[in-house]
Coordinates of C-alpha atoms in Angstrom, one line a residue:
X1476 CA 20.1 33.7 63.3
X1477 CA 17.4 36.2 62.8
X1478 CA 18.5 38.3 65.9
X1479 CA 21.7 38.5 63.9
X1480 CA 20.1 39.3 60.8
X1481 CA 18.6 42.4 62.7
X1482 CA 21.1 44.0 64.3
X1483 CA 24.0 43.7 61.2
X1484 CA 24.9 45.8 58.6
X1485 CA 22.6 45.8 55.5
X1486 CA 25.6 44.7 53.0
X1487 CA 26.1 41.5 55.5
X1488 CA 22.6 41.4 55.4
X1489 CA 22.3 41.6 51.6
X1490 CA 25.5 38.9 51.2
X1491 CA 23.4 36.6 53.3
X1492 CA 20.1 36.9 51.8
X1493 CA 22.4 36.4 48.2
X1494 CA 23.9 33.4 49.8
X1495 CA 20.5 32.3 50.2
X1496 CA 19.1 32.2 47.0
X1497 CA 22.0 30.8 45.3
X1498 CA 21.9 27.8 47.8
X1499 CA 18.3 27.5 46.5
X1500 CA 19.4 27.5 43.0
X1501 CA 22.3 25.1 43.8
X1502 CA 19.2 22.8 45.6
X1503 CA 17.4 22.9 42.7
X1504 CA 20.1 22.4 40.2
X1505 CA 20.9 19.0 42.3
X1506 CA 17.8 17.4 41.3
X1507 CA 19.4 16.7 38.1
X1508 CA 21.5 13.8 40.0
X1509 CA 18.4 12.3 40.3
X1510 CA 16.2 13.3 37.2
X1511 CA 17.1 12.7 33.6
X1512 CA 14.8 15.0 31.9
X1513 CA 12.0 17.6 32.9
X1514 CA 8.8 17.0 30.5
X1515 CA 8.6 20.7 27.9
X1516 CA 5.2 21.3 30.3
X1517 CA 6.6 21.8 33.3
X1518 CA 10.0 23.2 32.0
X1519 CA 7.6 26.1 30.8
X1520 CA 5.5 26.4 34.2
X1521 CA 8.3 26.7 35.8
X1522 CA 9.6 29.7 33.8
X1523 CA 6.3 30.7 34.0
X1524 CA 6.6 30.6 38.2
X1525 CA 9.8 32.7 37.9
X1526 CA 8.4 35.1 35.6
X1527 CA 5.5 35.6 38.2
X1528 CA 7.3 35.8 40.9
X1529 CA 9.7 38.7 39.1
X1530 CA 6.7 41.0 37.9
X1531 CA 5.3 41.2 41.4
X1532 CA 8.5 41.8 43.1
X1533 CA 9.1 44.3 40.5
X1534 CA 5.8 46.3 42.0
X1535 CA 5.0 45.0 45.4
X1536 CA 8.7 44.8 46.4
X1537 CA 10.7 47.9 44.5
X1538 CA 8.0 50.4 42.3
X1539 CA 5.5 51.2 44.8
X1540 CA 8.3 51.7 47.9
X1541 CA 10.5 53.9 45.2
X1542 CA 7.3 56.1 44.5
X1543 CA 6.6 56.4 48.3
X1544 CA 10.3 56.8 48.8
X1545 CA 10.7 59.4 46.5
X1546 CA 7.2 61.4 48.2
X1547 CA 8.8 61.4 51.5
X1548 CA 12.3 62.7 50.3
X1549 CA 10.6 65.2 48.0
X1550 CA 10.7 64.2 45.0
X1551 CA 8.1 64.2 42.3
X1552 CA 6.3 60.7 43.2
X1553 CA 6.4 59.2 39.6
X1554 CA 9.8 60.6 38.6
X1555 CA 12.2 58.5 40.2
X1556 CA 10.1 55.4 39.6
X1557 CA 10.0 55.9 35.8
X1558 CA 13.4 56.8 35.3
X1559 CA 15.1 54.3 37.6
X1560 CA 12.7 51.7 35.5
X1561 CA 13.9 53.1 32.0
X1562 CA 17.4 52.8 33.4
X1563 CA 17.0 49.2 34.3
X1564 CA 16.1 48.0 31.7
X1565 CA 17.9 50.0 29.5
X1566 CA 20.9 48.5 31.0
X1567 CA 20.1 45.1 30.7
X1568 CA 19.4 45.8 27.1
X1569 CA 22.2 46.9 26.5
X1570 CA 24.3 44.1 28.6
X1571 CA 22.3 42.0 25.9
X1572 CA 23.6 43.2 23.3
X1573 CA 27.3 43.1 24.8
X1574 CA 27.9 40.0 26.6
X1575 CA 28.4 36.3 24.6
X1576 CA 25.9 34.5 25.8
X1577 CA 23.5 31.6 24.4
X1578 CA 20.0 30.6 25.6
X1579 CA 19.2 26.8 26.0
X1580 CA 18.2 24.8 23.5
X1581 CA 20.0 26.6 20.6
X1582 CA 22.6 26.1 18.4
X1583 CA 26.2 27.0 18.9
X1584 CA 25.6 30.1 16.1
X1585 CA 22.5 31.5 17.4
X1586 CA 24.9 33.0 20.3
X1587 CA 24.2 36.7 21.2
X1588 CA 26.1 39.2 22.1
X1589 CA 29.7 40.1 20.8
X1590 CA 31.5 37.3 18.5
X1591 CA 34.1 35.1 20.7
X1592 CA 35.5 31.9 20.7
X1593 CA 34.1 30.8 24.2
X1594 CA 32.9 27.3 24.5
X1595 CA 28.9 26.5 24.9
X1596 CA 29.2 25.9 28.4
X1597 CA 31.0 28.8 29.3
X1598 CA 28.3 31.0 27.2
X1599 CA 25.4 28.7 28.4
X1600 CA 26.9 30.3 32.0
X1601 CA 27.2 33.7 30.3
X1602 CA 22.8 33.5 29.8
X1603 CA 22.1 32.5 33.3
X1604 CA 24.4 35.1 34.7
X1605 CA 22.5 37.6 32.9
X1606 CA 19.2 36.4 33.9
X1607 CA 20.2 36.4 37.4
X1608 CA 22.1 39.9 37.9
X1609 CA 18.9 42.0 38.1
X1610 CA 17.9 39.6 40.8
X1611 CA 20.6 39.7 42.9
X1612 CA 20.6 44.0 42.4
X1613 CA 16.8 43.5 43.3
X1614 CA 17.8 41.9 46.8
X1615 CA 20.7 44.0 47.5
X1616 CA 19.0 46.5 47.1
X1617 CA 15.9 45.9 49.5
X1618 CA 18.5 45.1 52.2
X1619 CA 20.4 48.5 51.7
X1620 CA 16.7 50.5 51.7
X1621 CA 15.7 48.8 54.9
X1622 CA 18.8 50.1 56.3
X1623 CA 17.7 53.5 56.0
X1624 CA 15.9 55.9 58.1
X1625 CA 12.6 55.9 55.7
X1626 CA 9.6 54.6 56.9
X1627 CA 8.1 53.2 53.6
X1628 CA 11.0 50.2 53.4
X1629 CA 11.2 47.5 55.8
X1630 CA 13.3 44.5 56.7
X1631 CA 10.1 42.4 56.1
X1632 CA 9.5 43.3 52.6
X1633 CA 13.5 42.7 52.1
X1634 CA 12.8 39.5 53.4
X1635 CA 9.8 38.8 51.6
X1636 CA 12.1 39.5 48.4
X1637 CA 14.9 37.5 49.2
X1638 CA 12.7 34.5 50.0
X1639 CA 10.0 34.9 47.0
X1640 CA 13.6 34.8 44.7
X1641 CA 15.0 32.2 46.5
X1642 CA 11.5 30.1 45.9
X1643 CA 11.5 30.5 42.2
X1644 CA 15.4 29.5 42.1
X1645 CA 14.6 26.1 43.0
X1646 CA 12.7 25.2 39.8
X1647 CA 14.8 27.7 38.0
X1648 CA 17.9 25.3 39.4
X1649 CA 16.3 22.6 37.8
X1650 CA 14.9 24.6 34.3
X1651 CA 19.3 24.7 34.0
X1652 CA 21.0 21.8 34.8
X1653 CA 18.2 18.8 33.8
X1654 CA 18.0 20.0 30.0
X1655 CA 21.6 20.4 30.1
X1656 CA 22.2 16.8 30.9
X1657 CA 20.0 16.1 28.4
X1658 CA 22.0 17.7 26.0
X1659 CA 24.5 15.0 26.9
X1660 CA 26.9 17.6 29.5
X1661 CA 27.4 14.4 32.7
X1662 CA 25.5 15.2 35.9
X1663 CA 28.2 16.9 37.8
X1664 CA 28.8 19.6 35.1
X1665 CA 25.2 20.5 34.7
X1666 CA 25.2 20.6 38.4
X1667 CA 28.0 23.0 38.0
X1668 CA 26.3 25.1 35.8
X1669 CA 22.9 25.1 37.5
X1670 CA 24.5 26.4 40.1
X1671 CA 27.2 29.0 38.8
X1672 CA 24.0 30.6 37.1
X1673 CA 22.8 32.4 40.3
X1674 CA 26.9 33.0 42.2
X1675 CA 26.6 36.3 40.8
X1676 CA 23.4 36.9 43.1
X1677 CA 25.5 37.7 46.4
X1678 CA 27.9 39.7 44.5
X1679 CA 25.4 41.7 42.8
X1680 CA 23.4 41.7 46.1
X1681 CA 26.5 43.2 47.8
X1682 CA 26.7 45.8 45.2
X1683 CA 22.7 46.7 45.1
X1684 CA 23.2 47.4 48.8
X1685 CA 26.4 49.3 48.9
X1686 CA 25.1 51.7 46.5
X1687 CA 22.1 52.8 48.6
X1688 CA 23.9 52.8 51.6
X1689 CA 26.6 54.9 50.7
X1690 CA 24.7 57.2 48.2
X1691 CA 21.3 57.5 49.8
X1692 CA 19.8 59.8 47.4
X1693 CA 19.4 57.8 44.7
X1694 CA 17.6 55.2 46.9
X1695 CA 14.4 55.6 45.0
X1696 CA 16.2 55.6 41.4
X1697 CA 18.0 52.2 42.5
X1698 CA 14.9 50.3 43.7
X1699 CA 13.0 51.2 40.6
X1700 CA 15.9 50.1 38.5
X1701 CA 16.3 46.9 40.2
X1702 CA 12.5 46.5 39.0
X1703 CA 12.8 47.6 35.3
X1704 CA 15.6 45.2 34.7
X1705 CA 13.9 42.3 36.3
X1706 CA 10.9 43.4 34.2
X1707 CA 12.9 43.4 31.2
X1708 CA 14.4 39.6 31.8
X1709 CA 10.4 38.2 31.9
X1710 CA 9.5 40.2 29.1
X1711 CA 12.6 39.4 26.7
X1712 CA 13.5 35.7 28.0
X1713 CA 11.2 34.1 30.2
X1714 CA 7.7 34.3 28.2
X1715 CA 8.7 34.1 24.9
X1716 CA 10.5 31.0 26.0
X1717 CA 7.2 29.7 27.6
X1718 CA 5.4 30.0 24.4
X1719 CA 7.3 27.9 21.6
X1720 CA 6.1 24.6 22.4
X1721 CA 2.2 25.2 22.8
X1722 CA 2.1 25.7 26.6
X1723 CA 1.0 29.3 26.4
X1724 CA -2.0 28.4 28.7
X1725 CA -0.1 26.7 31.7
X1726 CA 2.8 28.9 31.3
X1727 CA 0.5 31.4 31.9
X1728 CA -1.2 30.0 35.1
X1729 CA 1.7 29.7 36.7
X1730 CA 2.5 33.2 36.0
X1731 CA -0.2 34.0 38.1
X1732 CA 0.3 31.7 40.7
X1733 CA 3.9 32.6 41.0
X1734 CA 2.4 36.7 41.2
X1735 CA 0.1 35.8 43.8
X1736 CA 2.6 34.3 45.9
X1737 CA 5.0 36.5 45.7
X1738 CA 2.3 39.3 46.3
X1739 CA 0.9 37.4 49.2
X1740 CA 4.9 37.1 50.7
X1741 CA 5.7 40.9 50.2
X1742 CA 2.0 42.2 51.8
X1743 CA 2.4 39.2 54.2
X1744 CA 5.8 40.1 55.5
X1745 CA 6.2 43.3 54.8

């Protein structure tokens, strides 16, 4: 299997590696079949764990090869990063703005987005999905780069992604479907929906990596925007839902145990 996963195209590569964290999603998400709630505490460490594990991918794994990326094709160093970063998350700003969706744990009228008529489980799916496009990009992305001929990106620190993502989709599996049964959904649908919210990772995987494979210039500009809309989903979701029920402090130290690991992974492996 890892032979293969060597010598294949980068998109089959990225596909896989999406595959993969959506299985570990769709693990976590299964839990619920055996767990009938998940105590406020540990809901929010586990946010915390995802949101750790996003900041330092957004560095270790896609800033700091875009601004060594961008010095060996030329560029200004900080230029690509800082656009590519502005770009990101401008984008998932603005997808905020336009897609229905509702965060868990609030009423039917605090939906976002435009007004529709969708039912709560179909924009409970529309949140997730949102949450877990930049992550998929962020993986596609690493695969496409490590395609290239550049000698700053690596299969390693693709790998390193795609496993630090797939690590914090396990809990984030659970942070869906176990307070989705709890609002009274039956263990199978919540399973469903645990699991739908990371299907869009291989797709947007494939996509990540088809764009820097078949328009390598803007290599640096994709990794760094991969980064800056991950950054944006820890910033606008993931912490301010760690710190409404007075778990600011463990929130918090799993922040940083979820950064160190995912640090440890990328330097580690690639």
């Amino acid at each position: 299997m890892i032979e293969w996963l060597h010598q294949s195209d980068p998109i089959w590569q990225a596909l896989f590696a999406g595959g993969f964290t959506w299985a570990l999603t769709a693990l976590g998400a299964a839990l619920v079949f055996g767990l009938t709630n998940v105590h406020r505490k540990l809901f929010d460490a586990m946010l915390g764990f995802a949101g750790g594990v996003m900041l330092a991918a957004s560095y270790w794994s896609l800033l700091a090869p875009s601004i060594d990326v961008a010095d060996e094709l030329g560029w200004p160093s900080w230029f690509p990063a800082a656009i590519g970063f502005l770009l990101g998350g401008g984008f998932l700003y603005g997808l905020d703005r336009i897609l229905p969706h509702l965060h868990r744990g609030l009423p039917d009228e605090s939906a976002e987005g435009l007004k529709t008529a969708w039912q709560r489980s179909v924009l409970l799916i529309s949140a997730i999905t949102l949450h877990n496009i930049p992550e998929g990009l962020a993986v596609g992305v690493a695969f496409g780069s490590a395609g290239s001929d550049l000698t700053m990106t690596s299969l390693g620190g693709a790998t390193a992604l795609a496993i630090g993502i797939g690590l914090q989709n396990v809990p984030e599996g659970v942070a869906v479907a176990v307070p989705l049964r709890a609002e009274g959904m039956s263990r199978s649908k919540s399973w469903l929906i645990g699991q739908a919210s990371a299907i869009v990772e291989p797709v947007a995987a494939v996509i990540g990596a088809a764009v820097v494979v078949y328009a390598a210039p803007v290599l640096p500009f994709a990794l760094s925007f991969a980064a800056g809309a991950m950054v944006y989903v820890v910033v606008e979701e993931l912490v301010p839902e760690t710190q409404q029920e007075g778990n600011e402090d463990v929130a918090t130290l799993f922040l940083m145990l979820g950064f160190a690991i995912m640090m440890i992974l990328d330097v580690s492996l690639g």
